[in-house]
């Protein structure tokens, strides 16, 4: 039941990431993804890491949605596909691979890849119709959940259930086996404690991916400084309300330990006795999943193409087919990658892997915002970002505003570090911020590992307090450094606090994911 809190935490983390993302978008006037921004601002290595993670999240977005699509469809036809795959093709590698390969998901992905390869535009009308159906089904589910649900399901006592008598309790006849103690937790609203809520939030982060497309439209709105944060926050709020409503309805309708992992909604309706409603819900789910499938598959070849074009991936992926005018090789490669993922891995593993990729990309974005604000001497990017009029104005007066006579270089001392003489960023202040940000990143990583793994031992608490104090000092040093006066259409308020908090929240959520996820992620990075 406490998953509603997980969604709240994930939404707040996304808001912070979104603000940093928006400033990143304002720095580079071309519309583009996080990959383009990092390439222009911080160089090729970080750009490659960001792009590689973006590809990961798109590939997995595609394969996890295909897997969910086939599970929902399977639920409608009475689990025939699952039984067939389990019987003839079960994979014996628990914790690493899925229990059985999902053939139907692979078929779905290849069909879509074929469509995209022939240059099918995302048809807006189909998208709108699907979205309307989707919203109606959402409303239906929330309302029916509140009607048929009972608060008893948020106050479950594990002892009663474990010792319940089969015959006397009619609701248990639906489940042939009694749940294990691990599945029950401690009962109540938070059966797995606050750590459970946090590790849920790390997985739920997946739900809010995609707000970055708002952040990248900085130059298309009248007053970006106001419009972008409002846009990001309100869209995330709408998503949060939808997820909150559905997950609350779901846990009220059916005890949390009985929920089906792959397609919970149809099963929940069957549980409360509305067997017919499961068809309506399943149709709604299929519509929703179809739009998100297109949404995940559409941008992926574009990112692969951009990276190949810049020479960070193999050149042959940047070829554009003369007949269909689409990046054919990139589309096929991405389709095959997604199909392999859907074939081998479980839905939960896929979602976790996607969360880790996006969290890392957002952490890098926050760090970049922190570093870029205090770099000296506007580089080419900034001159691109300035409007034409300003350039004409500044042609007449081109005096370097050093604030210090030339020849008097700044010398490093604690006084210049905490009370810089120069109102504009200098090489020294830029260098100081770079070092502080790098050290802070490392410390945040150590802090998160200790906080998640260390427990409540005395040495651990002392270590955490020390790291926390050092981070505060570093944040203070960054805060004292002069900021660049470049006019941007959107700037993150309360610098350096918002990027630092965003980095911390993202890294902490990454640490909540399990070992298997980290193993898969390191394999992916090694391949890169």
Short mmCIF file of C-alpha atoms in Angstrom, two decimals:
data_model
loop_
_atom_site.label_atom_id
_atom_site.label_comp_id
_atom_site.label_asym_id
_atom_site.label_seq_id
_atom_site.Cartn_x
_atom_site.Cartn_y
_atom_site.Cartn_z
CA UNK A 1 0.00 0.00 0.00
CA UNK A 2 2.85 2.43 0.73
CA UNK A 3 3.73 2.41 -2.97
CA UNK A 4 1.78 5.67 -3.14
CA UNK A 5 4.63 7.21 -1.10
CA UNK A 6 7.18 5.62 -3.46
CA UNK A 7 5.53 7.40 -6.37
CA UNK A 8 5.61 10.69 -4.43
CA UNK A 9 9.36 10.39 -3.73
CA UNK A 10 10.07 9.44 -7.35
CA UNK A 11 8.01 12.41 -8.56
CA UNK A 12 9.94 14.85 -6.34
CA UNK A 13 13.25 13.42 -7.58
CA UNK A 14 12.01 13.91 -11.15
CA UNK A 15 11.05 17.54 -10.47
CA UNK A 16 14.60 18.32 -9.29
CA UNK A 17 16.12 16.50 -12.27
CA UNK A 18 13.69 18.33 -14.56
CA UNK A 19 14.79 21.78 -13.39
CA UNK A 20 18.47 20.94 -13.98
CA UNK A 21 17.52 19.50 -17.35
CA UNK A 22 15.71 22.72 -18.29
CA UNK A 23 18.80 24.88 -17.66
CA UNK A 24 20.81 22.41 -19.69
CA UNK A 25 18.29 22.87 -22.49
CA UNK A 26 18.55 26.65 -22.26
CA UNK A 27 22.34 26.54 -22.69
CA UNK A 28 22.17 24.91 -26.09
CA UNK A 29 19.60 26.63 -28.28
CA UNK A 30 19.12 23.58 -30.51
CA UNK A 31 16.39 21.21 -29.37
CA UNK A 32 17.89 17.87 -28.43
CA UNK A 33 18.40 15.15 -25.89
CA UNK A 34 20.64 15.01 -22.83
CA UNK A 35 23.22 13.45 -25.11
CA UNK A 36 23.50 16.54 -27.30
CA UNK A 37 23.72 18.83 -24.28
CA UNK A 38 26.52 16.88 -22.63
CA UNK A 39 28.37 16.64 -25.93
CA UNK A 40 28.37 20.41 -26.41
CA UNK A 41 29.06 21.36 -22.80
CA UNK A 42 31.27 18.74 -21.14
CA UNK A 43 32.93 16.78 -23.92
CA UNK A 44 32.90 13.37 -25.56
CA UNK A 45 33.50 10.93 -22.70
CA UNK A 46 30.58 12.12 -20.57
CA UNK A 47 28.46 12.52 -23.67
CA UNK A 48 29.11 8.90 -24.55
CA UNK A 49 28.17 7.72 -21.04
CA UNK A 50 24.96 9.79 -21.14
CA UNK A 51 24.07 8.64 -24.64
CA UNK A 52 24.82 5.00 -23.85
CA UNK A 53 22.50 5.22 -20.83
CA UNK A 54 19.80 6.89 -22.92
CA UNK A 55 20.02 4.05 -25.44
CA UNK A 56 19.76 1.62 -22.52
CA UNK A 57 16.63 3.31 -21.19
CA UNK A 58 14.98 3.40 -24.64
CA UNK A 59 15.88 -0.22 -25.44
CA UNK A 60 14.52 -1.30 -22.11
CA UNK A 61 11.51 0.99 -22.35
CA UNK A 62 10.65 -0.87 -25.53
CA UNK A 63 11.31 -4.38 -24.24
CA UNK A 64 9.61 -3.91 -20.86
CA UNK A 65 6.51 -2.42 -22.46
CA UNK A 66 6.43 -5.28 -25.01
CA UNK A 67 6.73 -7.76 -22.15
CA UNK A 68 3.85 -6.09 -20.29
CA UNK A 69 1.78 -5.97 -23.49
CA UNK A 70 2.19 -9.70 -24.01
CA UNK A 71 1.42 -10.42 -20.32
CA UNK A 72 -1.82 -8.41 -20.52
CA UNK A 73 -2.84 -10.09 -23.77
CA UNK A 74 -1.91 -13.45 -22.26
CA UNK A 75 -4.19 -12.74 -19.28
CA UNK A 76 -7.09 -12.25 -21.73
CA UNK A 77 -6.53 -15.56 -23.52
CA UNK A 78 -6.08 -17.48 -20.27
CA UNK A 79 -2.27 -17.61 -19.92
CA UNK A 80 -1.82 -19.93 -22.94
CA UNK A 81 1.42 -18.28 -24.13
CA UNK A 82 3.01 -18.45 -20.70
CA UNK A 83 2.13 -22.13 -20.26
CA UNK A 84 3.51 -23.00 -23.70
CA UNK A 85 6.78 -21.08 -23.14
CA UNK A 86 7.22 -22.50 -19.63
CA UNK A 87 6.69 -26.04 -20.86
CA UNK A 88 8.96 -26.07 -23.91
CA UNK A 89 11.49 -23.29 -23.29
CA UNK A 90 12.09 -22.69 -19.59
CA UNK A 91 15.44 -21.04 -18.73
CA UNK A 92 17.22 -22.27 -15.61
CA UNK A 93 19.10 -19.21 -14.34
CA UNK A 94 17.20 -17.68 -11.40
CA UNK A 95 18.19 -14.14 -10.48
CA UNK A 96 19.86 -13.53 -13.84
CA UNK A 97 17.39 -14.41 -16.59
CA UNK A 98 13.61 -14.62 -16.73
CA UNK A 99 11.90 -17.96 -16.01
CA UNK A 100 10.84 -18.35 -19.63
CA UNK A 101 11.56 -16.37 -22.84
CA UNK A 102 8.69 -14.23 -24.08
CA UNK A 103 8.24 -15.10 -27.76
CA UNK A 104 5.17 -12.95 -28.25
CA UNK A 105 6.99 -9.81 -27.02
CA UNK A 106 9.73 -10.46 -29.59
CA UNK A 107 7.11 -10.72 -32.35
CA UNK A 108 5.56 -7.39 -31.25
CA UNK A 109 8.94 -5.62 -31.29
CA UNK A 110 9.89 -6.94 -34.73
CA UNK A 111 6.51 -5.88 -36.16
CA UNK A 112 7.00 -2.35 -34.83
CA UNK A 113 10.60 -2.18 -36.03
CA UNK A 114 9.41 -3.11 -39.48
CA UNK A 115 6.78 -0.36 -39.41
CA UNK A 116 9.29 2.26 -38.24
CA UNK A 117 11.88 1.14 -40.79
CA UNK A 118 9.41 1.92 -43.59
CA UNK A 119 9.13 5.46 -42.29
CA UNK A 120 5.77 5.34 -40.57
CA UNK A 121 5.13 8.68 -38.88
CA UNK A 122 3.68 8.49 -35.41
CA UNK A 123 0.09 9.18 -36.38
CA UNK A 124 -1.23 11.86 -34.10
CA UNK A 125 -4.89 10.86 -34.41
CA UNK A 126 -4.31 7.26 -33.30
CA UNK A 127 -2.25 8.62 -30.42
CA UNK A 128 -5.05 10.97 -29.31
CA UNK A 129 -7.73 8.27 -29.53
CA UNK A 130 -5.59 5.88 -27.49
CA UNK A 131 -4.90 8.58 -24.91
CA UNK A 132 -8.64 9.29 -24.49
CA UNK A 133 -9.43 5.57 -24.03
CA UNK A 134 -6.55 5.43 -21.59
CA UNK A 135 -7.85 8.32 -19.44
CA UNK A 136 -11.37 6.85 -19.39
CA UNK A 137 -10.06 3.47 -18.24
CA UNK A 138 -7.92 5.17 -15.58
CA UNK A 139 -10.94 7.02 -14.20
CA UNK A 140 -13.02 3.84 -14.28
CA UNK A 141 -10.33 1.96 -12.36
CA UNK A 142 -9.84 4.60 -9.70
CA UNK A 143 -13.58 4.98 -9.09
CA UNK A 144 -14.29 1.24 -9.05
CA UNK A 145 -11.28 0.68 -6.79
CA UNK A 146 -12.64 3.14 -4.27
CA UNK A 147 -16.12 1.62 -4.54
CA UNK A 148 -15.11 -2.03 -4.25
CA UNK A 149 -12.02 -1.53 -2.09
CA UNK A 150 -11.85 -1.71 1.67
CA UNK A 151 -9.45 -0.04 4.08
CA UNK A 152 -9.00 -3.47 5.71
CA UNK A 153 -6.46 -4.24 2.98
CA UNK A 154 -4.25 -1.42 4.29
CA UNK A 155 -4.37 -2.86 7.82
CA UNK A 156 -3.45 -6.49 7.25
CA UNK A 157 -2.06 -8.42 10.22
CA UNK A 158 0.31 -11.17 9.00
CA UNK A 159 -0.26 -13.33 12.09
CA UNK A 160 -4.00 -13.66 11.36
CA UNK A 161 -3.38 -14.65 7.76
CA UNK A 162 -0.67 -17.20 8.50
CA UNK A 163 -2.80 -18.87 11.16
CA UNK A 164 -6.11 -18.54 9.34
CA UNK A 165 -8.21 -21.61 8.85
CA UNK A 166 -8.77 -22.58 5.18
CA UNK A 167 -12.41 -23.54 5.54
CA UNK A 168 -13.68 -20.67 7.66
CA UNK A 169 -12.20 -17.94 5.47
CA UNK A 170 -13.88 -17.85 2.08
CA UNK A 171 -11.55 -15.21 0.57
CA UNK A 172 -8.58 -17.55 0.94
CA UNK A 173 -10.18 -20.15 -1.34
CA UNK A 174 -9.08 -18.04 -4.26
CA UNK A 175 -5.45 -18.66 -3.39
CA UNK A 176 -4.53 -22.30 -3.08
CA UNK A 177 -1.30 -21.62 -1.23
CA UNK A 178 -0.83 -19.50 1.88
CA UNK A 179 1.57 -16.57 1.33
CA UNK A 180 5.04 -16.88 2.80
CA UNK A 181 6.26 -14.69 5.64
CA UNK A 182 8.61 -12.83 3.25
CA UNK A 183 5.73 -11.80 0.99
CA UNK A 184 3.72 -10.52 3.93
CA UNK A 185 6.35 -8.36 5.64
CA UNK A 186 5.09 -6.77 8.85
CA UNK A 187 1.61 -5.96 7.51
CA UNK A 188 -0.18 -2.64 7.83
CA UNK A 189 0.33 0.34 5.50
CA UNK A 190 4.14 -0.09 5.22
CA UNK A 191 4.70 -3.86 5.28
CA UNK A 192 8.37 -3.53 4.33
CA UNK A 193 9.24 -0.42 6.32
CA UNK A 194 10.68 2.82 4.99
CA UNK A 195 13.53 1.02 3.17
CA UNK A 196 10.85 -0.81 1.19
CA UNK A 197 9.29 2.53 0.25
CA UNK A 198 12.67 3.86 -0.92
CA UNK A 199 13.58 0.82 -2.99
CA UNK A 200 10.08 1.06 -4.45
CA UNK A 201 10.76 4.71 -5.32
CA UNK A 202 13.91 3.69 -7.19
CA UNK A 203 11.83 1.36 -9.35
CA UNK A 204 8.91 3.82 -9.67
CA UNK A 205 11.29 6.42 -11.08
CA UNK A 206 10.65 4.56 -14.33
CA UNK A 207 7.13 5.92 -14.31
CA UNK A 208 8.18 9.54 -14.70
CA UNK A 209 10.73 9.19 -17.50
CA UNK A 210 9.98 11.41 -20.46
CA UNK A 211 9.42 14.83 -18.90
CA UNK A 212 12.72 15.87 -20.49
CA UNK A 213 10.88 16.61 -23.73
CA UNK A 214 9.25 19.59 -21.96
CA UNK A 215 12.60 20.83 -20.75
CA UNK A 216 14.04 20.77 -24.26
CA UNK A 217 11.48 23.18 -25.74
CA UNK A 218 12.94 26.23 -24.02
CA UNK A 219 13.03 28.43 -27.11
CA UNK A 220 9.43 27.78 -28.12
CA UNK A 221 7.67 29.47 -25.19
CA UNK A 222 7.14 33.15 -24.43
CA UNK A 223 8.46 33.25 -20.88
CA UNK A 224 10.63 30.15 -20.35
CA UNK A 225 11.80 31.14 -16.85
CA UNK A 226 8.19 30.75 -15.70
CA UNK A 227 6.72 28.32 -18.23
CA UNK A 228 9.30 25.51 -18.03
CA UNK A 229 9.14 24.85 -14.25
CA UNK A 230 5.33 25.14 -14.35
CA UNK A 231 5.21 22.73 -17.30
CA UNK A 232 7.50 20.17 -15.68
CA UNK A 233 5.87 20.33 -12.25
CA UNK A 234 2.30 20.20 -13.57
CA UNK A 235 2.94 17.31 -15.97
CA UNK A 236 4.67 15.35 -13.21
CA UNK A 237 1.80 16.20 -10.88
CA UNK A 238 -0.78 14.85 -13.35
CA UNK A 239 1.27 11.64 -13.75
CA UNK A 240 1.62 11.34 -9.99
CA UNK A 241 -2.13 11.74 -9.43
CA UNK A 242 -2.85 9.03 -12.01
CA UNK A 243 -0.33 6.59 -10.52
CA UNK A 244 -1.45 7.46 -6.99
CA UNK A 245 -5.11 6.83 -7.84
CA UNK A 246 -4.53 3.53 -9.62
CA UNK A 247 -2.08 2.10 -7.08
CA UNK A 248 -4.28 3.13 -4.16
CA UNK A 249 -7.34 1.60 -5.86
CA UNK A 250 -5.39 -1.57 -6.61
CA UNK A 251 -4.13 -2.10 -3.05
CA UNK A 252 -7.58 -1.29 -1.63
CA UNK A 253 -9.28 -3.84 -3.89
CA UNK A 254 -6.94 -6.75 -3.24
CA UNK A 255 -4.46 -7.56 -0.43
CA UNK A 256 -0.95 -6.62 -1.56
CA UNK A 257 0.49 -10.14 -1.18
CA UNK A 258 -1.99 -11.63 -3.69
CA UNK A 259 -1.34 -9.14 -6.52
CA UNK A 260 -0.17 -10.61 -9.80
CA UNK A 261 3.33 -9.40 -10.76
CA UNK A 262 2.87 -9.08 -14.51
CA UNK A 263 -0.73 -7.94 -15.05
CA UNK A 264 -2.23 -6.99 -11.67
CA UNK A 265 -5.30 -5.05 -12.84
CA UNK A 266 -7.37 -7.75 -14.60
CA UNK A 267 -6.61 -10.17 -11.73
CA UNK A 268 -7.73 -7.60 -9.15
CA UNK A 269 -11.07 -7.13 -10.90
CA UNK A 270 -11.55 -10.88 -11.03
CA UNK A 271 -10.80 -10.94 -7.27
CA UNK A 272 -13.55 -8.45 -6.34
CA UNK A 273 -16.01 -10.34 -8.52
CA UNK A 274 -16.15 -8.02 -11.52
CA UNK A 275 -14.81 -10.59 -13.99
CA UNK A 276 -16.22 -8.72 -16.99
CA UNK A 277 -14.44 -5.48 -16.11
CA UNK A 278 -11.11 -7.14 -16.74
CA UNK A 279 -11.72 -6.98 -20.51
CA UNK A 280 -12.33 -3.22 -20.40
CA UNK A 281 -9.23 -2.73 -18.28
CA UNK A 282 -7.13 -4.99 -20.48
CA UNK A 283 -8.19 -3.09 -23.62
CA UNK A 284 -7.29 0.17 -21.90
CA UNK A 285 -3.92 -1.23 -20.83
CA UNK A 286 -3.18 -2.43 -24.35
CA UNK A 287 -3.99 1.03 -25.77
CA UNK A 288 -1.78 2.72 -23.19
CA UNK A 289 1.05 0.25 -23.74
CA UNK A 290 0.82 0.67 -27.51
CA UNK A 291 1.34 4.44 -27.28
CA UNK A 292 4.25 4.07 -24.88
CA UNK A 293 5.74 1.37 -27.10
CA UNK A 294 5.79 3.77 -30.03
CA UNK A 295 7.04 6.53 -27.72
CA UNK A 296 9.96 4.40 -26.59
CA UNK A 297 10.85 3.05 -30.04
CA UNK A 298 10.59 6.31 -31.94
CA UNK A 299 13.46 8.32 -30.37
CA UNK A 300 15.87 5.39 -29.97
CA UNK A 301 17.18 5.17 -33.58
CA UNK A 302 17.56 8.98 -33.52
CA UNK A 303 19.94 8.87 -30.53
CA UNK A 304 21.90 5.97 -32.03
CA UNK A 305 22.08 7.89 -35.30
CA UNK A 306 23.31 11.09 -33.59
CA UNK A 307 26.02 9.19 -31.71
CA UNK A 308 27.14 7.34 -34.83
CA UNK A 309 27.17 10.61 -36.74
CA UNK A 310 29.49 12.13 -34.10
CA UNK A 311 31.74 9.11 -34.40
CA UNK A 312 31.01 7.71 -30.92
CA UNK A 313 29.39 4.57 -32.38
CA UNK A 314 30.13 2.65 -35.59
CA UNK A 315 29.81 4.83 -38.68
CA UNK A 316 27.56 2.40 -40.60
CA UNK A 317 24.74 3.13 -38.12
CA UNK A 318 24.55 6.72 -39.37
CA UNK A 319 23.46 5.75 -42.87
CA UNK A 320 20.10 7.17 -43.95
CA UNK A 321 18.16 4.98 -46.36
CA UNK A 322 17.49 6.96 -49.57
CA UNK A 323 14.06 5.38 -50.10
CA UNK A 324 12.42 5.80 -46.70
CA UNK A 325 14.55 8.73 -45.41
CA UNK A 326 14.89 6.97 -42.02
CA UNK A 327 18.06 5.78 -40.24
CA UNK A 328 17.50 2.18 -41.34
CA UNK A 329 20.53 0.46 -39.79
CA UNK A 330 19.99 2.26 -36.47
CA UNK A 331 16.31 1.27 -36.43
CA UNK A 332 17.07 -2.39 -37.10
CA UNK A 333 19.90 -2.47 -34.54
CA UNK A 334 17.68 -0.96 -31.85
CA UNK A 335 14.87 -3.38 -32.67
CA UNK A 336 17.15 -6.41 -32.41
CA UNK A 337 18.61 -5.13 -29.12
CA UNK A 338 15.16 -4.60 -27.61
CA UNK A 339 14.00 -8.02 -28.82
CA UNK A 340 16.98 -9.77 -27.18
CA UNK A 341 16.29 -7.94 -23.89
CA UNK A 342 12.59 -8.83 -23.96
CA UNK A 343 13.49 -12.44 -24.78
CA UNK A 344 15.91 -12.89 -21.88
CA UNK A 345 14.86 -10.74 -18.92
CA UNK A 346 11.97 -10.43 -16.49
CA UNK A 347 9.74 -7.33 -16.37
CA UNK A 348 10.93 -6.22 -12.91
CA UNK A 349 14.60 -6.63 -13.87
CA UNK A 350 14.05 -4.58 -17.03
CA UNK A 351 12.33 -1.75 -15.14
CA UNK A 352 15.11 -1.62 -12.53
CA UNK A 353 17.78 -1.56 -15.22
CA UNK A 354 16.00 1.30 -16.93
CA UNK A 355 15.74 3.25 -13.67
CA UNK A 356 19.47 2.91 -13.02
CA UNK A 357 20.33 4.22 -16.51
CA UNK A 358 18.06 7.24 -16.27
CA UNK A 359 19.12 8.05 -12.70
CA UNK A 360 22.77 8.06 -13.78
CA UNK A 361 22.02 10.32 -16.77
CA UNK A 362 20.14 12.78 -14.53
CA UNK A 363 22.94 12.78 -11.95
CA UNK A 364 25.40 13.76 -14.69
CA UNK A 365 23.05 16.52 -15.86
CA UNK A 366 22.84 17.96 -12.32
CA UNK A 367 26.63 17.87 -11.94
CA UNK A 368 27.06 19.61 -15.31
CA UNK A 369 24.70 22.43 -14.31
CA UNK A 370 26.71 22.92 -11.13
CA UNK A 371 30.04 23.08 -12.99
CA UNK A 372 28.93 25.13 -15.99
CA UNK A 373 27.58 28.08 -14.00
CA UNK A 374 31.02 29.05 -12.79
CA UNK A 375 33.22 28.54 -15.84
CA UNK A 376 35.19 31.57 -17.10
CA UNK A 377 35.18 33.19 -20.55
CA UNK A 378 32.02 32.44 -22.52
CA UNK A 379 32.84 29.68 -24.98
CA UNK A 380 31.25 29.25 -28.40
CA UNK A 381 28.14 27.69 -26.91
CA UNK A 382 27.29 30.77 -24.92
CA UNK A 383 27.71 33.04 -27.91
CA UNK A 384 25.32 30.76 -29.76
CA UNK A 385 22.88 31.05 -26.88
CA UNK A 386 22.98 34.85 -26.81
CA UNK A 387 20.56 36.59 -29.10
CA UNK A 388 21.70 38.39 -32.22
CA UNK A 389 21.00 41.87 -30.78
CA UNK A 390 23.28 41.36 -27.80
CA UNK A 391 26.10 40.33 -30.13
CA UNK A 392 25.67 43.54 -32.16
CA UNK A 393 25.69 45.63 -28.98
CA UNK A 394 28.85 44.04 -27.66
CA UNK A 395 30.76 44.49 -30.94
CA UNK A 396 31.48 48.13 -30.12
CA UNK A 397 32.66 47.52 -26.56
CA UNK A 398 34.96 44.54 -26.31
CA UNK A 399 36.89 45.14 -23.11
CA UNK A 400 37.60 42.02 -21.04
CA UNK A 401 35.83 42.57 -17.72
CA UNK A 402 38.57 41.05 -15.62
CA UNK A 403 38.10 43.17 -12.52
CA UNK A 404 41.82 42.73 -11.90
CA UNK A 405 44.62 44.37 -13.85
CA UNK A 406 46.19 42.02 -16.40
CA UNK A 407 49.39 40.53 -15.08
CA UNK A 408 48.01 40.24 -11.56
CA UNK A 409 46.98 36.58 -11.68
CA UNK A 410 44.79 35.29 -8.85
CA UNK A 411 46.80 33.27 -6.38
CA UNK A 412 45.23 30.34 -4.58
CA UNK A 413 44.54 30.90 -0.87
CA UNK A 414 41.65 30.23 1.48
CA UNK A 415 40.74 33.90 1.38
CA UNK A 416 40.33 33.92 -2.41
CA UNK A 417 38.45 30.62 -2.16
CA UNK A 418 35.83 31.88 0.30
CA UNK A 419 35.87 35.60 -0.60
CA UNK A 420 36.84 35.86 -4.29
CA UNK A 421 37.97 39.37 -5.30
CA UNK A 422 36.73 38.88 -8.83
CA UNK A 423 32.98 39.36 -9.53
CA UNK A 424 33.27 37.29 -12.74
CA UNK A 425 34.29 33.63 -12.94
CA UNK A 426 38.04 33.17 -13.33
CA UNK A 427 40.11 30.11 -14.21
CA UNK A 428 40.72 29.62 -10.50
CA UNK A 429 37.05 29.73 -9.44
CA UNK A 430 36.08 27.43 -12.31
CA UNK A 431 38.79 25.00 -11.28
CA UNK A 432 37.68 25.15 -7.63
CA UNK A 433 34.10 24.31 -8.58
CA UNK A 434 35.25 21.41 -10.79
CA UNK A 435 37.23 19.89 -7.93
CA UNK A 436 34.46 20.49 -5.37
CA UNK A 437 31.84 18.91 -7.65
CA UNK A 438 34.01 15.83 -8.31
CA UNK A 439 34.83 15.35 -4.62
CA UNK A 440 31.19 15.89 -3.72
CA UNK A 441 30.07 13.29 -6.27
CA UNK A 442 32.44 10.72 -4.77
CA UNK A 443 31.37 11.58 -1.20
CA UNK A 444 27.67 11.34 -2.11
CA UNK A 445 28.35 7.89 -3.57
CA UNK A 446 30.16 6.74 -0.39
CA UNK A 447 27.44 8.29 1.80
CA UNK A 448 24.67 6.44 -0.08
CA UNK A 449 26.50 3.10 0.05
CA UNK A 450 27.08 3.46 3.80
CA UNK A 451 23.54 4.69 4.47
CA UNK A 452 21.98 1.77 2.59
CA UNK A 453 24.35 -1.04 3.60
CA UNK A 454 25.84 0.07 6.93
CA UNK A 455 22.85 -0.11 9.28
CA UNK A 456 22.74 1.76 12.59
CA UNK A 457 26.24 0.94 13.89
CA UNK A 458 27.99 3.73 15.81
CA UNK A 459 31.00 3.93 13.44
CA UNK A 460 28.60 4.20 10.51
CA UNK A 461 26.66 7.10 12.02
CA UNK A 462 29.93 8.94 12.80
CA UNK A 463 31.20 8.36 9.25
CA UNK A 464 27.92 9.60 7.77
CA UNK A 465 27.98 12.76 9.92
CA UNK A 466 31.58 13.51 8.86
CA UNK A 467 30.76 13.03 5.16
CA UNK A 468 27.65 15.18 5.54
CA UNK A 469 29.65 18.03 7.13
CA UNK A 470 32.31 17.86 4.38
CA UNK A 471 29.59 18.02 1.71
CA UNK A 472 28.09 21.08 3.43
CA UNK A 473 31.50 22.81 3.41
CA UNK A 474 32.00 21.97 -0.29
CA UNK A 475 28.51 23.25 -1.12
CA UNK A 476 29.33 26.47 0.76
CA UNK A 477 32.58 26.89 -1.23
CA UNK A 478 30.71 26.39 -4.53
CA UNK A 479 28.07 28.88 -3.36
CA UNK A 480 30.75 31.52 -2.69
CA UNK A 481 32.21 31.32 -6.22
CA UNK A 482 31.14 33.99 -8.75
CA UNK A 483 28.54 32.86 -11.30
CA UNK A 484 28.65 33.60 -15.01
CA UNK A 485 26.44 36.53 -15.99
CA UNK A 486 25.37 34.88 -19.26
CA UNK A 487 21.71 35.52 -20.04
CA UNK A 488 19.89 32.17 -20.27
CA UNK A 489 16.21 31.63 -20.99
CA UNK A 490 16.00 29.45 -17.87
CA UNK A 491 18.26 29.20 -14.82
CA UNK A 492 17.94 26.76 -11.91
CA UNK A 493 16.93 28.73 -8.81
CA UNK A 494 18.78 28.28 -5.48
CA UNK A 495 22.08 27.17 -7.03
CA UNK A 496 24.07 25.19 -5.79
CA UNK A 497 21.50 23.58 -3.50
CA UNK A 498 19.02 22.14 -6.03
CA UNK A 499 21.63 20.37 -8.23
CA UNK A 500 23.39 18.99 -5.12
CA UNK A 501 20.13 17.70 -3.62
CA UNK A 502 19.19 16.25 -7.02
CA UNK A 503 22.54 14.43 -7.27
CA UNK A 504 22.13 13.08 -3.76
CA UNK A 505 18.55 11.86 -4.25
CA UNK A 506 19.41 10.17 -7.56
CA UNK A 507 22.50 8.38 -6.25
CA UNK A 508 20.66 7.32 -3.09
CA UNK A 509 17.83 5.83 -5.12
CA UNK A 510 20.37 4.02 -7.34
CA UNK A 511 21.83 2.39 -4.23
CA UNK A 512 18.38 1.02 -3.35
CA UNK A 513 18.39 -1.27 -6.39
CA UNK A 514 19.57 -4.85 -5.94
CA UNK A 515 22.87 -6.54 -6.83
CA UNK A 516 21.54 -8.27 -9.95
CA UNK A 517 20.59 -4.89 -11.44
CA UNK A 518 24.05 -3.47 -10.78
CA UNK A 519 25.62 -6.58 -12.33
CA UNK A 520 23.55 -6.22 -15.51
CA UNK A 521 24.27 -2.50 -15.59
CA UNK A 522 28.05 -2.99 -15.29
CA UNK A 523 27.92 -5.54 -18.12
CA UNK A 524 26.09 -2.97 -20.28
CA UNK A 525 28.66 -0.25 -19.46
CA UNK A 526 31.53 -2.68 -20.20
CA UNK A 527 30.06 -3.48 -23.61
CA UNK A 528 29.96 0.29 -24.23
#
